[in-house]
PDB file of C-alpha atoms in Angstrom:
ATOM      1  CA  MET A   1       0.032   0.149   0.509  1.00 39.00           C
ATOM      2  CA  GLN A   2       0.956   3.420  -1.128  1.00 44.00           C
ATOM      3  CA  PRO A   3       0.319   5.758   2.046  1.00 47.00           C
ATOM      4  CA  ALA A   4       0.010   9.450   1.566  1.00 50.00           C
ATOM      5  CA  LEU A   5       2.760  11.120   2.464  1.00 47.00           C
ATOM      6  CA  PRO A   6       2.675  15.116   4.149  1.00 48.00           C
ATOM      7  CA  PHE A   7       3.616  17.101   1.394  1.00 47.00           C
ATOM      8  CA  LYS A   8       6.778  18.532   0.738  1.00 51.00           C
ATOM      9  CA  PRO A   9       7.401  20.659  -2.245  1.00 46.00           C
ATOM     10  CA  ARG A  10      10.129  19.681  -4.885  1.00 51.00           C
ATOM     11  CA  ILE A  11      13.712  21.398  -4.616  1.00 42.00           C
ATOM     12  CA  ASP A  12      14.710  22.194  -7.320  1.00 56.00           C
ATOM     13  CA  GLU A  13      15.267  25.648 -10.043  1.00 62.00           C
ATOM     14  CA  GLN A  14      12.419  27.111 -11.150  1.00 72.00           C
ATOM     15  CA  PRO A  15      10.911  30.537 -12.014  1.00 76.00           C
ATOM     16  CA  PRO A  16       9.228  32.457  -9.706  1.00 82.00           C
ATOM     17  CA  TYR A  17       5.855  31.992  -9.143  1.00 88.00           C
ATOM     18  CA  ARG A  18       3.501  33.373 -11.257  1.00 90.00           C
ATOM     19  CA  PRO A  19      -0.442  31.614 -10.674  1.00 92.00           C
ATOM     20  CA  SER A  20      -3.167  32.031 -13.469  1.00 94.00           C
ATOM     21  CA  PRO A  21      -6.200  33.199 -12.389  1.00 95.00           C
ATOM     22  CA  GLN A  22      -7.464  29.179 -12.669  1.00 96.00           C
ATOM     23  CA  GLN A  23      -4.698  28.516  -9.564  1.00 96.00           C
ATOM     24  CA  LEU A  24      -5.492  31.358  -7.792  1.00 95.00           C
ATOM     25  CA  ALA A  25      -9.195  30.806  -7.605  1.00 96.00           C
ATOM     26  CA  ALA A  26      -8.600  26.722  -6.762  1.00 97.00           C
ATOM     27  CA  GLU A  27      -6.057  28.048  -4.121  1.00 96.00           C
ATOM     28  CA  SER A  28      -8.762  30.117  -2.701  1.00 96.00           C
ATOM     29  CA  GLY A  29     -10.719  26.981  -2.883  1.00 96.00           C
ATOM     30  CA  LEU A  30      -8.479  24.857  -0.473  1.00 96.00           C
ATOM     31  CA  LEU A  31      -7.320  27.290   1.696  1.00 95.00           C
ATOM     32  CA  ARG A  32     -11.730  27.517   2.645  1.00 95.00           C
ATOM     33  CA  GLN A  33     -11.968  23.785   2.871  1.00 95.00           C
ATOM     34  CA  PHE A  34      -8.637  23.687   5.246  1.00 93.00           C
ATOM     35  CA  GLU A  35     -10.007  26.145   7.183  1.00 93.00           C
ATOM     36  CA  ALA A  36     -13.569  24.115   7.218  1.00 92.00           C
ATOM     37  CA  PHE A  37     -11.770  20.839   8.566  1.00 91.00           C
ATOM     38  CA  GLY A  38     -10.417  22.681  11.633  1.00 84.00           C
ATOM     39  CA  ARG A  39     -13.769  24.075  12.336  1.00 84.00           C
ATOM     40  CA  ALA A  40     -15.723  20.337  11.501  1.00 78.00           C
ATOM     41  CA  VAL A  41     -13.323  18.455  14.601  1.00 77.00           C
ATOM     42  CA  GLY A  42     -13.654  14.703  13.984  1.00 80.00           C
ATOM     43  CA  GLY A  43     -15.302  14.934   9.846  1.00 87.00           C
ATOM     44  CA  LEU A  44     -13.994  13.794   6.799  1.00 90.00           C
ATOM     45  CA  THR A  45     -10.944  16.397   6.082  1.00 94.00           C
ATOM     46  CA  SER A  46     -10.537  14.865   2.462  1.00 97.00           C
ATOM     47  CA  VAL A  47     -10.749  17.474  -0.393  1.00 97.00           C
ATOM     48  CA  ILE A  48     -10.609  16.452  -4.433  1.00 98.00           C
ATOM     49  CA  LEU A  49      -8.325  19.034  -6.432  1.00 98.00           C
ATOM     50  CA  THR A  50      -8.861  17.705 -10.128  1.00 97.00           C
ATOM     51  CA  GLY A  51      -7.519  19.574 -13.874  1.00 96.00           C
ATOM     52  CA  PRO A  52      -5.907  18.633 -16.793  1.00 95.00           C
ATOM     53  CA  ALA A  53      -2.088  17.582 -17.545  1.00 93.00           C
ATOM     54  CA  GLU A  54       0.023  20.835 -16.649  1.00 93.00           C
ATOM     55  CA  ALA A  55      -2.865  22.917 -15.762  1.00 95.00           C
ATOM     56  CA  GLY A  56      -0.828  23.814 -12.397  1.00 94.00           C
ATOM     57  CA  LYS A  57      -2.111  21.722  -9.623  1.00 95.00           C
ATOM     58  CA  THR A  58       1.323  20.807  -8.335  1.00 92.00           C
ATOM     59  CA  ARG A  59       3.373  23.856  -8.612  1.00 92.00           C
ATOM     60  CA  LEU A  60      -0.105  25.479  -6.135  1.00 94.00           C
ATOM     61  CA  LEU A  61       0.151  22.932  -4.084  1.00 93.00           C
ATOM     62  CA  GLU A  62       3.783  23.652  -3.515  1.00 90.00           C
ATOM     63  CA  GLU A  63       3.551  27.233  -3.252  1.00 90.00           C
ATOM     64  CA  LEU A  64       1.103  26.480  -0.984  1.00 90.00           C
ATOM     65  CA  LEU A  65       2.491  25.338   1.036  1.00 84.00           C
ATOM     66  CA  LEU A  66       5.518  26.973   1.264  1.00 84.00           C
ATOM     67  CA  SER A  67       3.226  30.539   1.778  1.00 82.00           C
ATOM     68  CA  GLY A  68       2.449  29.410   5.385  1.00 79.00           C
ATOM     69  CA  ARG A  69      -1.194  30.000   4.641  1.00 80.00           C
ATOM     70  CA  ALA A  70      -2.312  26.308   4.896  1.00 76.00           C
ATOM     71  CA  THR A  71      -1.131  24.221   8.006  1.00 78.00           C
ATOM     72  CA  GLU A  72       0.596  20.519   6.761  1.00 84.00           C
ATOM     73  CA  PHE A  73      -1.762  18.565   4.323  1.00 92.00           C
ATOM     74  CA  GLU A  74      -1.075  15.593   2.398  1.00 93.00           C
ATOM     75  CA  VAL A  75      -1.467  14.806  -0.850  1.00 94.00           C
ATOM     76  CA  LEU A  76      -2.443  11.533  -2.879  1.00 95.00           C
ATOM     77  CA  THR A  77      -2.295  11.120  -6.162  1.00 95.00           C
ATOM     78  CA  VAL A  78      -5.800   9.320  -7.122  1.00 95.00           C
ATOM     79  CA  ALA A  79      -4.135   7.496 -10.317  1.00 93.00           C
ATOM     80  CA  GLU A  80      -1.358   5.698  -8.327  1.00 94.00           C
ATOM     81  CA  VAL A  81      -3.797   3.967  -5.618  1.00 94.00           C
ATOM     82  CA  ALA A  82      -6.307   0.945  -5.605  1.00 95.00           C
ATOM     83  CA  PRO A  83      -9.531   2.343  -4.411  1.00 95.00           C
ATOM     84  CA  LEU A  84      -9.093   0.023  -1.163  1.00 95.00           C
ATOM     85  CA  GLU A  85      -6.360   2.115  -0.555  1.00 95.00           C
ATOM     86  CA  LEU A  86      -7.881   5.175  -1.073  1.00 96.00           C
ATOM     87  CA  PHE A  87     -10.599   4.789   0.968  1.00 96.00           C
ATOM     88  CA  ALA A  88      -8.149   3.451   4.266  1.00 96.00           C
ATOM     89  CA  GLU A  89      -6.647   7.009   3.567  1.00 96.00           C
ATOM     90  CA  ILE A  90      -9.756   9.049   3.887  1.00 96.00           C
ATOM     91  CA  ASN A  91     -10.726   7.696   6.970  1.00 95.00           C
ATOM     92  CA  ARG A  92      -6.963   7.331   8.625  1.00 95.00           C
ATOM     93  CA  CYS A  93      -6.429  11.192   7.626  1.00 94.00           C
ATOM     94  CA  ALA A  94      -9.902  11.949   9.277  1.00 94.00           C
ATOM     95  CA  SER A  95      -9.022  10.125  12.047  1.00 93.00           C
ATOM     96  CA  ALA A  96      -6.074  12.027  12.582  1.00 92.00           C
ATOM     97  CA  GLY A  97      -7.234  15.745  11.830  1.00 92.00           C
ATOM     98  CA  MET A  98      -5.181  15.867   8.638  1.00 93.00           C
ATOM     99  CA  ALA A  99      -6.077  17.474   5.602  1.00 94.00           C
ATOM    100  CA  LEU A 100      -5.918  15.189   2.794  1.00 96.00           C
ATOM    101  CA  VAL A 101      -5.433  16.196  -1.412  1.00 97.00           C
ATOM    102  CA  LEU A 102      -7.099  13.903  -3.278  1.00 98.00           C
ATOM    103  CA  GLU A 103      -5.530  15.049  -6.860  1.00 97.00           C
ATOM    104  CA  ALA A 104      -6.382  13.854  -9.806  1.00 96.00           C
ATOM    105  CA  ARG A 105      -6.934  14.627 -13.480  1.00 95.00           C
ATOM    106  CA  GLN A 106     -10.179  13.515 -14.299  1.00 94.00           C
ATOM    107  CA  PRO A 107     -13.748  14.528 -12.430  1.00 94.00           C
ATOM    108  CA  VAL A 108     -15.188  11.461  -9.980  1.00 94.00           C
ATOM    109  CA  SER A 109     -16.999   9.971 -11.743  1.00 91.00           C
ATOM    110  CA  ARG A 110     -14.623   8.645 -13.954  1.00 93.00           C
ATOM    111  CA  TRP A 111     -12.447   7.263 -11.236  1.00 95.00           C
ATOM    112  CA  TYR A 112     -11.835   3.395 -11.114  1.00 92.00           C
ATOM    113  CA  GLN A 113     -14.011   3.100 -14.337  1.00 89.00           C
ATOM    114  CA  ASP A 114     -11.685  -0.368 -15.184  1.00 87.00           C
ATOM    115  CA  ARG A 115     -12.296  -1.783 -11.646  1.00 88.00           C
ATOM    116  CA  GLU A 116     -15.553  -0.832 -10.375  1.00 86.00           C
ATOM    117  CA  ASP A 117     -16.268  -4.181  -9.102  1.00 88.00           C
ATOM    118  CA  GLU A 118     -12.493  -3.179  -6.541  1.00 91.00           C
ATOM    119  CA  VAL A 119     -14.910  -0.085  -5.262  1.00 91.00           C
ATOM    120  CA  PRO A 120     -16.613  -0.419  -1.897  1.00 90.00           C
ATOM    121  CA  PRO A 121     -20.025   1.370  -1.398  1.00 91.00           C
ATOM    122  CA  ASP A 122     -18.595   3.082   1.435  1.00 93.00           C
ATOM    123  CA  LEU A 123     -15.860   4.535  -0.722  1.00 94.00           C
ATOM    124  CA  THR A 124     -18.354   5.561  -3.486  1.00 93.00           C
ATOM    125  CA  SER A 125     -20.495   7.815  -0.645  1.00 92.00           C
ATOM    126  CA  ARG A 126     -17.159   9.416   1.034  1.00 93.00           C
ATOM    127  CA  LEU A 127     -16.503  10.901  -2.454  1.00 95.00           C
ATOM    128  CA  GLY A 128     -19.537  12.286  -2.978  1.00 93.00           C
ATOM    129  CA  ALA A 129     -19.516  13.572   0.323  1.00 93.00           C
ATOM    130  CA  LEU A 130     -16.265  15.618  -0.386  1.00 96.00           C
ATOM    131  CA  PRO A 131     -15.153  19.131  -1.187  1.00 97.00           C
ATOM    132  CA  VAL A 132     -13.951  19.430  -5.403  1.00 98.00           C
ATOM    133  CA  VAL A 133     -11.696  22.177  -6.107  1.00 98.00           C
ATOM    134  CA  THR A 134     -11.090  22.276 -10.006  1.00 97.00           C
ATOM    135  CA  VAL A 135      -7.413  23.941 -12.133  1.00 96.00           C
ATOM    136  CA  GLU A 136      -8.371  24.725 -15.480  1.00 94.00           C
ATOM    137  CA  ARG A 137      -6.261  25.440 -17.760  1.00 94.00           C
ATOM    138  CA  PRO A 138      -4.571  28.669 -18.036  1.00 95.00           C
ATOM    139  CA  GLY A 139      -5.711  31.081 -20.167  1.00 94.00           C
ATOM    140  CA  VAL A 140      -3.361  33.919 -21.827  1.00 94.00           C
ATOM    141  CA  GLU A 141      -3.804  36.427 -19.409  1.00 94.00           C
ATOM    142  CA  GLY A 142      -1.990  33.434 -17.790  1.00 94.00           C
ATOM    143  CA  LEU A 143       0.931  32.361 -19.845  1.00 95.00           C
ATOM    144  CA  LEU A 144       2.072  36.002 -19.980  1.00 95.00           C
ATOM    145  CA  PRO A 145       3.489  36.129 -16.544  1.00 94.00           C
ATOM    146  CA  ALA A 146       4.139  32.837 -16.565  1.00 94.00           C
ATOM    147  CA  LEU A 147       6.587  34.276 -19.566  1.00 94.00           C
ATOM    148  CA  VAL A 148       8.001  36.760 -18.674  1.00 93.00           C
ATOM    149  CA  ALA A 149       9.218  35.072 -15.210  1.00 92.00           C
ATOM    150  CA  ASP A 150      10.528  32.375 -16.960  1.00 92.00           C
ATOM    151  CA  LEU A 151      12.420  33.960 -19.728  1.00 92.00           C
ATOM    152  CA  ASP A 152      13.761  36.232 -17.195  1.00 91.00           C
ATOM    153  CA  ALA A 153      15.150  33.311 -15.483  1.00 89.00           C
ATOM    154  CA  HIS A 154      16.550  31.620 -18.311  1.00 88.00           C
ATOM    155  CA  GLY A 155      18.195  34.898 -19.698  1.00 88.00           C
ATOM    156  CA  HIS A 156      15.709  35.809 -22.172  1.00 89.00           C
ATOM    157  CA  ARG A 157      15.196  39.382 -23.579  1.00 88.00           C
ATOM    158  CA  LEU A 158      11.501  39.817 -25.546  1.00 90.00           C
ATOM    159  CA  ASN A 159      10.000  43.036 -25.927  1.00 90.00           C
ATOM    160  CA  GLU A 160       6.410  43.479 -25.084  1.00 92.00           C
ATOM    161  CA  SER A 161       4.299  42.409 -27.877  1.00 91.00           C
ATOM    162  CA  GLU A 162       6.813  39.773 -28.851  1.00 91.00           C
ATOM    163  CA  ALA A 163       5.807  38.269 -25.171  1.00 93.00           C
ATOM    164  CA  ALA A 164       2.742  39.310 -25.875  1.00 94.00           C
ATOM    165  CA  TRP A 165       2.354  37.178 -29.346  1.00 93.00           C
ATOM    166  CA  VAL A 166       4.463  33.888 -27.790  1.00 94.00           C
ATOM    167  CA  ALA A 167       1.651  34.144 -25.293  1.00 95.00           C
ATOM    168  CA  GLY A 168      -0.689  33.548 -27.735  1.00 95.00           C
ATOM    169  CA  GLU A 169       0.751  31.206 -29.732  1.00 94.00           C
ATOM    170  CA  LEU A 170       1.729  29.083 -26.752  1.00 94.00           C
ATOM    171  CA  PRO A 171      -0.313  25.320 -25.377  1.00 94.00           C
ATOM    172  CA  ARG A 172      -2.854  26.381 -22.851  1.00 94.00           C
ATOM    173  CA  SER A 173       0.030  24.758 -20.086  1.00 94.00           C
ATOM    174  CA  MET A 174       1.938  25.942 -17.293  1.00 94.00           C
ATOM    175  CA  ALA A 175       4.961  23.862 -18.418  1.00 92.00           C
ATOM    176  CA  ALA A 176       4.911  25.779 -21.898  1.00 94.00           C
ATOM    177  CA  PRO A 177       6.486  28.846 -21.431  1.00 94.00           C
ATOM    178  CA  ARG A 178       9.257  26.532 -19.560  1.00 91.00           C
ATOM    179  CA  ARG A 179       9.787  24.217 -22.903  1.00 92.00           C
ATOM    180  CA  PHE A 180       9.634  27.164 -24.677  1.00 92.00           C
ATOM    181  CA  CYS A 181      12.410  29.175 -23.381  1.00 92.00           C
ATOM    182  CA  ARG A 182      14.721  25.965 -23.406  1.00 90.00           C
ATOM    183  CA  ALA A 183      13.760  25.541 -26.708  1.00 90.00           C
ATOM    184  CA  LEU A 184      15.249  28.828 -27.004  1.00 89.00           C
ATOM    185  CA  ASP A 185      18.545  28.057 -25.061  1.00 89.00           C
ATOM    186  CA  ARG A 186      19.314  25.031 -27.504  1.00 86.00           C
ATOM    187  CA  ALA A 187      18.610  27.525 -30.455  1.00 83.00           C
ATOM    188  CA  GLY A 188      21.362  29.734 -29.024  1.00 76.00           C
ATOM    189  CA  GLY A 189      19.768  32.280 -30.797  1.00 61.00           C
ATOM    190  CA  LYS A 190      21.492  31.955 -34.592  1.00 61.00           C
ATOM    191  CA  GLU A 191      18.230  32.109 -36.582  1.00 57.00           C
ATOM    192  CA  PRO A 192      16.170  35.570 -37.254  1.00 51.00           C
ATOM    193  CA  ARG A 193      14.351  36.457 -34.524  1.00 77.00           C
ATOM    194  CA  ARG A 194      10.662  35.402 -35.483  1.00 77.00           C
ATOM    195  CA  ALA A 195      11.328  32.516 -37.117  1.00 80.00           C
ATOM    196  CA  LEU A 196      13.557  31.496 -33.543  1.00 82.00           C
ATOM    197  CA  LEU A 197      10.228  32.270 -32.012  1.00 85.00           C
ATOM    198  CA  GLN A 198       7.921  30.048 -33.757  1.00 86.00           C
ATOM    199  CA  TRP A 199      10.285  27.333 -34.176  1.00 84.00           C
ATOM    200  CA  ALA A 200      10.232  27.470 -29.985  1.00 86.00           C
ATOM    201  CA  VAL A 201       6.453  27.758 -30.319  1.00 86.00           C
ATOM    202  CA  GLU A 202       6.667  24.559 -32.132  1.00 88.00           C
ATOM    203  CA  GLN A 203       8.635  23.005 -29.976  1.00 87.00           C
ATOM    204  CA  ALA A 204       6.697  24.035 -27.036  1.00 87.00           C
ATOM    205  CA  HIS A 205       3.201  22.492 -28.580  1.00 87.00           C
ATOM    206  CA  LEU A 206       5.381  19.696 -29.560  1.00 75.00           C
ATOM    207  CA  ARG A 207       7.434  18.141 -26.642  1.00 56.00           C
ATOM    208  CA  PRO A 208       5.871  16.034 -24.750  1.00 57.00           C
ATOM    209  CA  GLU A 209       3.250  16.678 -21.622  1.00 51.00           C
ATOM    210  CA  SER A 210       4.956  16.769 -17.487  1.00 53.00           C
ATOM    211  CA  PRO A 211       3.179  14.591 -14.941  1.00 47.00           C
ATOM    212  CA  ASP A 212       0.737  17.301 -13.788  1.00 59.00           C
TER     213      ASP A 212
END
């Protein structure tokens, strides 16, 4: 069995956090739920966090913990555990009064569709009682600040119109700005500027998705 663990941010080089409006909305939702758990002693302490790959769920959780605005919480990736393990973790955290974030790309209705015979009825009722917070894919208004932060971290300079154009062309993914900047790193500025930016945008679309 893989138990949930106290959530710890990854230690690596990341650009400054520039959350999208979608991340900020999800952060507010999580904080409200954590506060509610503290007031309702003896109840369930789990919250479901859903959203597509690269919407920024992991970075959101990392920054939420680092900010000190949330008490310690545990995170469980639903795709990595069996139904009975999930059920046990929800109950364990409730008994301990520990907040548990159930992270998933799919809505609850699509969990364990190919393992329905393994899902205990009590788990279905538990999940139906849990609050759900969703992180949607970012729009251009969310990608532009993240792109500017990544460009600065990589030592690249674009003017405002160029940055706005790139943000509008990137895939709706919080990982796309970094992929774009890494493509610029690899290119080394050898191509004409507009052609180089177009090529880097194409690379951001072609690169495989990250885990989140």
